């Protein structure tokens, strides 16, 4: 599956979530990751994140697609990591 992960974490935990995210996905912008991931690895990712966040204060969103070919990414402004999915459009 292809996953986009977006998070809003209290500052003292951001580094921990960033490190976990980089283990499984490609960083594309502040607080945003994307990439192909297996169902087993996705479960691992979620488990690690749950162990590091405070659910009353933090938020992590996952957008799941069957494959990356099912969406187009469009960027306005500067793309932080242009090689993340190989297809981007800058306006």
PDB file of N, CA and C in Angstrom:
ATOM      1  N   UNK A   1       0.839  -1.176   0.000  1.00  0.00           N
ATOM      2  CA  UNK A   1       0.000   0.000   0.000  1.00  0.00           C
ATOM      3  C   UNK A   1       0.884   1.238   0.000  1.00  0.00           C
ATOM      4  N   UNK A   2       0.301   2.359  -0.358  1.00  0.00           N
ATOM      5  CA  UNK A   2       1.011   3.628  -0.359  1.00  0.00           C
ATOM      6  C   UNK A   2       0.400   4.486   0.737  1.00  0.00           C
ATOM      7  N   UNK A   3       1.240   5.064   1.589  1.00  0.00           N
ATOM      8  CA  UNK A   3       0.754   5.789   2.762  1.00  0.00           C
ATOM      9  C   UNK A   3       1.327   7.203   2.781  1.00  0.00           C
ATOM     10  N   UNK A   4       0.487   8.142   3.157  1.00  0.00           N
ATOM     11  CA  UNK A   4       0.920   9.497   3.470  1.00  0.00           C
ATOM     12  C   UNK A   4       0.652   9.680   4.958  1.00  0.00           C
ATOM     13  N   UNK A   5       1.683  10.056   5.701  1.00  0.00           N
ATOM     14  CA  UNK A   5       1.569  10.255   7.143  1.00  0.00           C
ATOM     15  C   UNK A   5       1.778  11.731   7.449  1.00  0.00           C
ATOM     16  N   UNK A   6       0.850  12.307   8.193  1.00  0.00           N
ATOM     17  CA  UNK A   6       0.909  13.711   8.579  1.00  0.00           C
ATOM     18  C   UNK A   6       0.745  13.763  10.093  1.00  0.00           C
ATOM     19  N   UNK A   7       1.572  14.568  10.756  1.00  0.00           N
ATOM     20  CA  UNK A   7       1.444  14.612  12.206  1.00  0.00           C
ATOM     21  C   UNK A   7       1.548  16.014  12.779  1.00  0.00           C
ATOM     22  N   UNK A   8       0.904  16.186  13.922  1.00  0.00           N
ATOM     23  CA  UNK A   8       0.953  17.415  14.703  1.00  0.00           C
ATOM     24  C   UNK A   8       1.265  16.963  16.130  1.00  0.00           C
ATOM     25  N   UNK A   9       2.530  17.080  16.504  1.00  0.00           N
ATOM     26  CA  UNK A   9       3.043  16.526  17.752  1.00  0.00           C
ATOM     27  C   UNK A   9       3.623  17.656  18.592  1.00  0.00           C
ATOM     28  N   UNK A  10       3.452  17.561  19.922  1.00  0.00           N
ATOM     29  CA  UNK A  10       4.099  18.543  20.789  1.00  0.00           C
ATOM     30  C   UNK A  10       5.607  18.534  20.547  1.00  0.00           C
ATOM     31  N   UNK A  11       6.205  19.689  20.611  1.00  0.00           N
ATOM     32  CA  UNK A  11       7.601  19.888  20.214  1.00  0.00           C
ATOM     33  C   UNK A  11       8.571  18.907  20.869  1.00  0.00           C
ATOM     34  N   UNK A  12       8.355  18.563  22.126  1.00  0.00           N
ATOM     35  CA  UNK A  12       9.313  17.688  22.813  1.00  0.00           C
ATOM     36  C   UNK A  12       9.315  16.260  22.273  1.00  0.00           C
ATOM     37  N   UNK A  13       8.285  15.871  21.496  1.00  0.00           N
ATOM     38  CA  UNK A  13       8.218  14.526  20.924  1.00  0.00           C
ATOM     39  C   UNK A  13       8.430  14.487  19.412  1.00  0.00           C
ATOM     40  N   UNK A  14       8.540  15.625  18.782  1.00  0.00           N
ATOM     41  CA  UNK A  14       8.669  15.685  17.321  1.00  0.00           C
ATOM     42  C   UNK A  14       9.868  14.873  16.821  1.00  0.00           C
ATOM     43  N   UNK A  15      11.007  15.006  17.456  1.00  0.00           N
ATOM     44  CA  UNK A  15      12.208  14.295  17.022  1.00  0.00           C
ATOM     45  C   UNK A  15      12.034  12.784  17.040  1.00  0.00           C
ATOM     46  N   UNK A  16      11.323  12.283  18.037  1.00  0.00           N
ATOM     47  CA  UNK A  16      11.082  10.839  18.141  1.00  0.00           C
ATOM     48  C   UNK A  16      10.202  10.345  16.999  1.00  0.00           C
ATOM     49  N   UNK A  17       9.169  11.112  16.687  1.00  0.00           N
ATOM     50  CA  UNK A  17       8.252  10.717  15.612  1.00  0.00           C
ATOM     51  C   UNK A  17       8.944  10.855  14.257  1.00  0.00           C
ATOM     52  N   UNK A  18       9.750  11.886  14.088  1.00  0.00           N
ATOM     53  CA  UNK A  18      10.524  12.064  12.861  1.00  0.00           C
ATOM     54  C   UNK A  18      11.435  10.855  12.628  1.00  0.00           C
ATOM     55  N   UNK A  19      12.131  10.427  13.669  1.00  0.00           N
ATOM     56  CA  UNK A  19      13.030   9.281  13.558  1.00  0.00           C
ATOM     57  C   UNK A  19      12.270   8.004  13.189  1.00  0.00           C
ATOM     58  N   UNK A  20      11.142   7.779  13.819  1.00  0.00           N
ATOM     59  CA  UNK A  20      10.323   6.596  13.503  1.00  0.00           C
ATOM     60  C   UNK A  20       9.830   6.674  12.064  1.00  0.00           C
ATOM     61  N   UNK A  21       9.312   7.826  11.664  1.00  0.00           N
ATOM     62  CA  UNK A  21       8.811   7.994  10.305  1.00  0.00           C
ATOM     63  C   UNK A  21       9.855   7.686   9.263  1.00  0.00           C
ATOM     64  N   UNK A  22      11.080   8.121   9.496  1.00  0.00           N
ATOM     65  CA  UNK A  22      12.175   7.896   8.536  1.00  0.00           C
ATOM     66  C   UNK A  22      12.571   6.429   8.426  1.00  0.00           C
ATOM     67  N   UNK A  23      12.242   5.632   9.428  1.00  0.00           N
ATOM     68  CA  UNK A  23      12.524   4.191   9.365  1.00  0.00           C
ATOM     69  C   UNK A  23      11.635   3.490   8.334  1.00  0.00           C
ATOM     70  N   UNK A  24      10.452   4.045   8.088  1.00  0.00           N
ATOM     71  CA  UNK A  24       9.455   3.353   7.281  1.00  0.00           C
ATOM     72  C   UNK A  24       9.055   4.075   6.001  1.00  0.00           C
ATOM     73  N   UNK A  25       9.127   5.402   6.006  1.00  0.00           N
ATOM     74  CA  UNK A  25       8.624   6.194   4.883  1.00  0.00           C
ATOM     75  C   UNK A  25       9.656   7.242   4.484  1.00  0.00           C
ATOM     76  N   UNK A  26       9.358   7.987   3.434  1.00  0.00           N
ATOM     77  CA  UNK A  26      10.238   9.043   2.946  1.00  0.00           C
ATOM     78  C   UNK A  26       9.724  10.392   3.431  1.00  0.00           C
ATOM     79  N   UNK A  27      10.608  11.145   4.081  1.00  0.00           N
ATOM     80  CA  UNK A  27      10.250  12.482   4.526  1.00  0.00           C
ATOM     81  C   UNK A  27      10.090  13.369   3.298  1.00  0.00           C
ATOM     82  N   UNK A  28       8.973  14.102   3.221  1.00  0.00           N
ATOM     83  CA  UNK A  28       8.777  14.987   2.069  1.00  0.00           C
ATOM     84  C   UNK A  28       8.628  16.446   2.461  1.00  0.00           C
ATOM     85  N   UNK A  29       8.251  16.699   3.699  1.00  0.00           N
ATOM     86  CA  UNK A  29       8.067  18.068   4.155  1.00  0.00           C
ATOM     87  C   UNK A  29       7.894  18.036   5.659  1.00  0.00           C
ATOM     88  N   UNK A  30       8.039  19.188   6.318  1.00  0.00           N
ATOM     89  CA  UNK A  30       7.860  19.213   7.764  1.00  0.00           C
ATOM     90  C   UNK A  30       6.575  18.484   8.156  1.00  0.00           C
ATOM     91  N   UNK A  31       6.715  17.492   9.016  1.00  0.00           N
ATOM     92  CA  UNK A  31       5.594  16.720   9.557  1.00  0.00           C
ATOM     93  C   UNK A  31       4.844  15.890   8.525  1.00  0.00           C
ATOM     94  N   UNK A  32       5.466  15.590   7.371  1.00  0.00           N
ATOM     95  CA  UNK A  32       4.807  14.807   6.331  1.00  0.00           C
ATOM     96  C   UNK A  32       5.769  13.763   5.772  1.00  0.00           C
ATOM     97  N   UNK A  33       5.273  12.526   5.668  1.00  0.00           N
ATOM     98  CA  UNK A  33       6.012  11.424   5.060  1.00  0.00           C
ATOM     99  C   UNK A  33       5.121  10.749   4.034  1.00  0.00           C
ATOM    100  N   UNK A  34       5.743  10.038   3.091  1.00  0.00           N
ATOM    101  CA  UNK A  34       4.983   9.230   2.148  1.00  0.00           C
ATOM    102  C   UNK A  34       5.823   8.040   1.724  1.00  0.00           C
ATOM    103  N   UNK A  35       5.157   6.999   1.223  1.00  0.00           N
ATOM    104  CA  UNK A  35       5.909   5.883   0.679  1.00  0.00           C
ATOM    105  C   UNK A  35       5.141   4.578   0.647  1.00  0.00           C
ATOM    106  N   UNK A  36       5.720   3.629  -0.089  1.00  0.00           N
ATOM    107  CA  UNK A  36       5.202   2.267  -0.155  1.00  0.00           C
ATOM    108  C   UNK A  36       5.537   1.565   1.151  1.00  0.00           C
ATOM    109  N   UNK A  37       4.597   0.772   1.659  1.00  0.00           N
ATOM    110  CA  UNK A  37       4.813   0.060   2.909  1.00  0.00           C
ATOM    111  C   UNK A  37       3.937  -1.189   2.913  1.00  0.00           C
ATOM    112  N   UNK A  38       4.456  -2.265   3.454  1.00  0.00           N
ATOM    113  CA  UNK A  38       3.652  -3.489   3.567  1.00  0.00           C
ATOM    114  C   UNK A  38       2.695  -3.355   4.740  1.00  0.00           C
ATOM    115  N   UNK A  39       1.689  -4.198   4.764  1.00  0.00           N
ATOM    116  CA  UNK A  39       0.723  -4.179   5.867  1.00  0.00           C
ATOM    117  C   UNK A  39       1.419  -4.455   7.198  1.00  0.00           C
ATOM    118  N   UNK A  40       2.374  -5.396   7.204  1.00  0.00           N
ATOM    119  CA  UNK A  40       3.097  -5.723   8.435  1.00  0.00           C
ATOM    120  C   UNK A  40       3.935  -4.540   8.916  1.00  0.00           C
ATOM    121  N   UNK A  41       4.633  -3.892   8.011  1.00  0.00           N
ATOM    122  CA  UNK A  41       5.451  -2.727   8.375  1.00  0.00           C
ATOM    123  C   UNK A  41       4.572  -1.561   8.822  1.00  0.00           C
ATOM    124  N   UNK A  42       3.395  -1.433   8.212  1.00  0.00           N
ATOM    125  CA  UNK A  42       2.472  -0.373   8.603  1.00  0.00           C
ATOM    126  C   UNK A  42       1.997  -0.592  10.042  1.00  0.00           C
ATOM    127  N   UNK A  43       1.716  -1.839  10.403  1.00  0.00           N
ATOM    128  CA  UNK A  43       1.331  -2.150  11.790  1.00  0.00           C
ATOM    129  C   UNK A  43       2.472  -1.808  12.752  1.00  0.00           C
ATOM    130  N   UNK A  44       3.704  -2.134  12.362  1.00  0.00           N
ATOM    131  CA  UNK A  44       4.873  -1.799  13.184  1.00  0.00           C
ATOM    132  C   UNK A  44       4.996  -0.286  13.373  1.00  0.00           C
ATOM    133  N   UNK A  45       4.873   0.445  12.286  1.00  0.00           N
ATOM    134  CA  UNK A  45       4.958   1.903  12.320  1.00  0.00           C
ATOM    135  C   UNK A  45       3.930   2.475  13.291  1.00  0.00           C
ATOM    136  N   UNK A  46       2.679   2.048  13.151  1.00  0.00           N
ATOM    137  CA  UNK A  46       1.623   2.560  14.028  1.00  0.00           C
ATOM    138  C   UNK A  46       1.891   2.206  15.486  1.00  0.00           C
ATOM    139  N   UNK A  47       2.363   1.004  15.733  1.00  0.00           N
ATOM    140  CA  UNK A  47       2.659   0.575  17.100  1.00  0.00           C
ATOM    141  C   UNK A  47       3.765   1.428  17.724  1.00  0.00           C
ATOM    142  N   UNK A  48       4.822   1.677  16.976  1.00  0.00           N
ATOM    143  CA  UNK A  48       5.918   2.501  17.489  1.00  0.00           C
ATOM    144  C   UNK A  48       5.442   3.922  17.779  1.00  0.00           C
ATOM    145  N   UNK A  49       4.624   4.458  16.884  1.00  0.00           N
ATOM    146  CA  UNK A  49       4.119   5.816  17.090  1.00  0.00           C
ATOM    147  C   UNK A  49       3.215   5.874  18.312  1.00  0.00           C
ATOM    148  N   UNK A  50       2.331   4.900  18.453  1.00  0.00           N
ATOM    149  CA  UNK A  50       1.439   4.878  19.618  1.00  0.00           C
ATOM    150  C   UNK A  50       2.221   4.856  20.920  1.00  0.00           C
ATOM    151  N   UNK A  51       3.383   4.212  20.904  1.00  0.00           N
ATOM    152  CA  UNK A  51       4.215   4.140  22.092  1.00  0.00           C
ATOM    153  C   UNK A  51       4.935   5.434  22.432  1.00  0.00           C
ATOM    154  N   UNK A  52       4.957   6.387  21.509  1.00  0.00           N
ATOM    155  CA  UNK A  52       5.700   7.636  21.716  1.00  0.00           C
ATOM    156  C   UNK A  52       4.827   8.881  21.857  1.00  0.00           C
ATOM    157  N   UNK A  53       3.586   8.825  21.423  1.00  0.00           N
ATOM    158  CA  UNK A  53       2.752  10.032  21.465  1.00  0.00           C
ATOM    159  C   UNK A  53       1.880  10.058  22.722  1.00  0.00           C
ATOM    160  N   UNK A  54       1.340  11.217  22.998  1.00  0.00           N
ATOM    161  CA  UNK A  54       0.304  11.381  24.016  1.00  0.00           C
ATOM    162  C   UNK A  54      -0.988  11.628  23.251  1.00  0.00           C
ATOM    163  N   UNK A  55      -1.859  10.631  23.245  1.00  0.00           N
ATOM    164  CA  UNK A  55      -3.055  10.695  22.393  1.00  0.00           C
ATOM    165  C   UNK A  55      -3.982  11.855  22.734  1.00  0.00           C
ATOM    166  N   UNK A  56      -3.901  12.378  23.957  1.00  0.00           N
ATOM    167  CA  UNK A  56      -4.744  13.521  24.337  1.00  0.00           C
ATOM    168  C   UNK A  56      -4.220  14.831  23.757  1.00  0.00           C
ATOM    169  N   UNK A  57      -2.934  14.848  23.374  1.00  0.00           N
ATOM    170  CA  UNK A  57      -2.303  16.088  22.909  1.00  0.00           C
ATOM    171  C   UNK A  57      -1.811  16.024  21.465  1.00  0.00           C
ATOM    172  N   UNK A  58      -1.473  14.842  20.972  1.00  0.00           N
ATOM    173  CA  UNK A  58      -0.841  14.686  19.669  1.00  0.00           C
ATOM    174  C   UNK A  58      -1.803  14.088  18.651  1.00  0.00           C
ATOM    175  N   UNK A  59      -1.462  14.291  17.379  1.00  0.00           N
ATOM    176  CA  UNK A  59      -2.302  13.775  16.297  1.00  0.00           C
ATOM    177  C   UNK A  59      -1.425  13.256  15.160  1.00  0.00           C
ATOM    178  N   UNK A  60      -1.735  12.044  14.685  1.00  0.00           N
ATOM    179  CA  UNK A  60      -1.053  11.468  13.528  1.00  0.00           C
ATOM    180  C   UNK A  60      -2.132  10.957  12.577  1.00  0.00           C
ATOM    181  N   UNK A  61      -2.072  11.398  11.325  1.00  0.00           N
ATOM    182  CA  UNK A  61      -3.051  10.979  10.321  1.00  0.00           C
ATOM    183  C   UNK A  61      -2.364  10.135   9.264  1.00  0.00           C
ATOM    184  N   UNK A  62      -3.048   9.081   8.826  1.00  0.00           N
ATOM    185  CA  UNK A  62      -2.547   8.230   7.746  1.00  0.00           C
ATOM    186  C   UNK A  62      -3.566   8.233   6.613  1.00  0.00           C
ATOM    187  N   UNK A  63      -3.107   8.520   5.410  1.00  0.00           N
ATOM    188  CA  UNK A  63      -3.926   8.416   4.211  1.00  0.00           C
ATOM    189  C   UNK A  63      -3.402   7.199   3.464  1.00  0.00           C
ATOM    190  N   UNK A  64      -4.254   6.196   3.258  1.00  0.00           N
ATOM    191  CA  UNK A  64      -3.822   4.937   2.659  1.00  0.00           C
ATOM    192  C   UNK A  64      -4.409   4.779   1.266  1.00  0.00           C
ATOM    193  N   UNK A  65      -3.542   4.376   0.322  1.00  0.00           N
ATOM    194  CA  UNK A  65      -3.959   4.092  -1.045  1.00  0.00           C
ATOM    195  C   UNK A  65      -3.435   2.720  -1.411  1.00  0.00           C
ATOM    196  N   UNK A  66      -4.089   2.061  -2.330  1.00  0.00           N
ATOM    197  CA  UNK A  66      -3.628   0.734  -2.751  1.00  0.00           C
ATOM    198  C   UNK A  66      -2.245   0.805  -3.401  1.00  0.00           C
ATOM    199  N   UNK A  67      -2.032   1.824  -4.257  1.00  0.00           N
ATOM    200  CA  UNK A  67      -0.722   2.043  -4.884  1.00  0.00           C
ATOM    201  C   UNK A  67      -0.524   3.538  -5.078  1.00  0.00           C
ATOM    202  N   UNK A  68       0.724   3.961  -5.287  1.00  0.00           N
ATOM    203  CA  UNK A  68       0.998   5.386  -5.489  1.00  0.00           C
ATOM    204  C   UNK A  68       0.489   5.890  -6.833  1.00  0.00           C
ATOM    205  N   UNK A  69       0.206   4.989  -7.760  1.00  0.00           N
ATOM    206  CA  UNK A  69      -0.300   5.400  -9.063  1.00  0.00           C
ATOM    207  C   UNK A  69      -1.731   5.953  -8.988  1.00  0.00           C
ATOM    208  N   UNK A  70      -2.387   5.796  -7.852  1.00  0.00           N
ATOM    209  CA  UNK A  70      -3.766   6.246  -7.715  1.00  0.00           C
ATOM    210  C   UNK A  70      -3.899   7.717  -7.335  1.00  0.00           C
ATOM    211  N   UNK A  71      -2.787   8.421  -7.220  1.00  0.00           N
ATOM    212  CA  UNK A  71      -2.885   9.840  -6.921  1.00  0.00           C
ATOM    213  C   UNK A  71      -1.797  10.618  -7.636  1.00  0.00           C
ATOM    214  N   UNK A  72      -2.052  11.896  -7.820  1.00  0.00           N
ATOM    215  CA  UNK A  72      -1.075  12.821  -8.366  1.00  0.00           C
ATOM    216  C   UNK A  72      -0.737  13.820  -7.270  1.00  0.00           C
ATOM    217  N   UNK A  73       0.517  14.145  -7.144  1.00  0.00           N
ATOM    218  CA  UNK A  73       0.952  15.146  -6.174  1.00  0.00           C
ATOM    219  C   UNK A  73       1.208  16.435  -6.926  1.00  0.00           C
ATOM    220  N   UNK A  74       0.671  17.510  -6.422  1.00  0.00           N
ATOM    221  CA  UNK A  74       0.866  18.817  -7.020  1.00  0.00           C
ATOM    222  C   UNK A  74       1.440  19.745  -5.962  1.00  0.00           C
ATOM    223  N   UNK A  75       2.506  20.451  -6.300  1.00  0.00           N
ATOM    224  CA  UNK A  75       3.201  21.308  -5.345  1.00  0.00           C
ATOM    225  C   UNK A  75       3.116  22.756  -5.802  1.00  0.00           C
ATOM    226  N   UNK A  76       2.799  23.624  -4.875  1.00  0.00           N
ATOM    227  CA  UNK A  76       2.869  25.067  -5.115  1.00  0.00           C
ATOM    228  C   UNK A  76       4.004  25.571  -4.238  1.00  0.00           C
ATOM    229  N   UNK A  77       4.991  26.196  -4.825  1.00  0.00           N
ATOM    230  CA  UNK A  77       6.144  26.655  -4.051  1.00  0.00           C
ATOM    231  C   UNK A  77       7.280  25.657  -4.146  1.00  0.00           C
ATOM    232  N   UNK A  78       8.106  25.602  -3.117  1.00  0.00           N
ATOM    233  CA  UNK A  78       9.297  24.779  -3.110  1.00  0.00           C
ATOM    234  C   UNK A  78       9.001  23.396  -2.564  1.00  0.00           C
ATOM    235  N   UNK A  79       9.354  22.392  -3.346  1.00  0.00           N
ATOM    236  CA  UNK A  79       9.195  21.014  -2.889  1.00  0.00           C
ATOM    237  C   UNK A  79      10.423  20.639  -2.072  1.00  0.00           C
ATOM    238  N   UNK A  80      10.206  20.203  -0.835  1.00  0.00           N
ATOM    239  CA  UNK A  80      11.303  19.911   0.091  1.00  0.00           C
ATOM    240  C   UNK A  80      12.109  18.687  -0.324  1.00  0.00           C
ATOM    241  N   UNK A  81      11.444  17.661  -0.857  1.00  0.00           N
ATOM    242  CA  UNK A  81      12.121  16.421  -1.244  1.00  0.00           C
ATOM    243  C   UNK A  81      11.533  15.959  -2.573  1.00  0.00           C
ATOM    244  N   UNK A  82      11.990  16.512  -3.694  1.00  0.00           N
ATOM    245  CA  UNK A  82      11.360  16.262  -4.991  1.00  0.00           C
ATOM    246  C   UNK A  82      11.459  14.822  -5.508  1.00  0.00           C
ATOM    247  N   UNK A  83      12.308  13.996  -4.946  1.00  0.00           N
ATOM    248  CA  UNK A  83      12.444  12.636  -5.420  1.00  0.00           C
ATOM    249  C   UNK A  83      11.553  11.660  -4.671  1.00  0.00           C
ATOM    250  N   UNK A  84      10.717  12.146  -3.780  1.00  0.00           N
ATOM    251  CA  UNK A  84       9.922  11.279  -2.917  1.00  0.00           C
ATOM    252  C   UNK A  84       9.033  10.314  -3.671  1.00  0.00           C
ATOM    253  N   UNK A  85       8.300  10.774  -4.681  1.00  0.00           N
ATOM    254  CA  UNK A  85       7.475   9.801  -5.407  1.00  0.00           C
ATOM    255  C   UNK A  85       7.742   9.819  -6.912  1.00  0.00           C
ATOM    256  N   UNK A  86       8.681  10.645  -7.329  1.00  0.00           N
ATOM    257  CA  UNK A  86       9.069  10.656  -8.726  1.00  0.00           C
ATOM    258  C   UNK A  86       8.160  11.457  -9.626  1.00  0.00           C
ATOM    259  N   UNK A  87       6.973  11.802  -9.174  1.00  0.00           N
ATOM    260  CA  UNK A  87       6.052  12.572  -9.977  1.00  0.00           C
ATOM    261  C   UNK A  87       5.578  13.766  -9.178  1.00  0.00           C
ATOM    262  N   UNK A  88       5.928  14.934  -9.609  1.00  0.00           N
ATOM    263  CA  UNK A  88       5.415  16.127  -8.946  1.00  0.00           C
ATOM    264  C   UNK A  88       5.298  17.246  -9.959  1.00  0.00           C
ATOM    265  N   UNK A  89       4.455  18.168  -9.636  1.00  0.00           N
ATOM    266  CA  UNK A  89       4.217  19.299 -10.500  1.00  0.00           C
ATOM    267  C   UNK A  89       4.357  20.551  -9.668  1.00  0.00           C
ATOM    268  N   UNK A  90       5.205  21.462 -10.059  1.00  0.00           N
ATOM    269  CA  UNK A  90       5.398  22.690  -9.336  1.00  0.00           C
ATOM    270  C   UNK A  90       4.755  23.821 -10.120  1.00  0.00           C
ATOM    271  N   UNK A  91       3.927  24.566  -9.444  1.00  0.00           N
ATOM    272  CA  UNK A  91       3.213  25.683 -10.082  1.00  0.00           C
ATOM    273  C   UNK A  91       3.828  26.989  -9.620  1.00  0.00           C
TER     274      UNK A  91
END
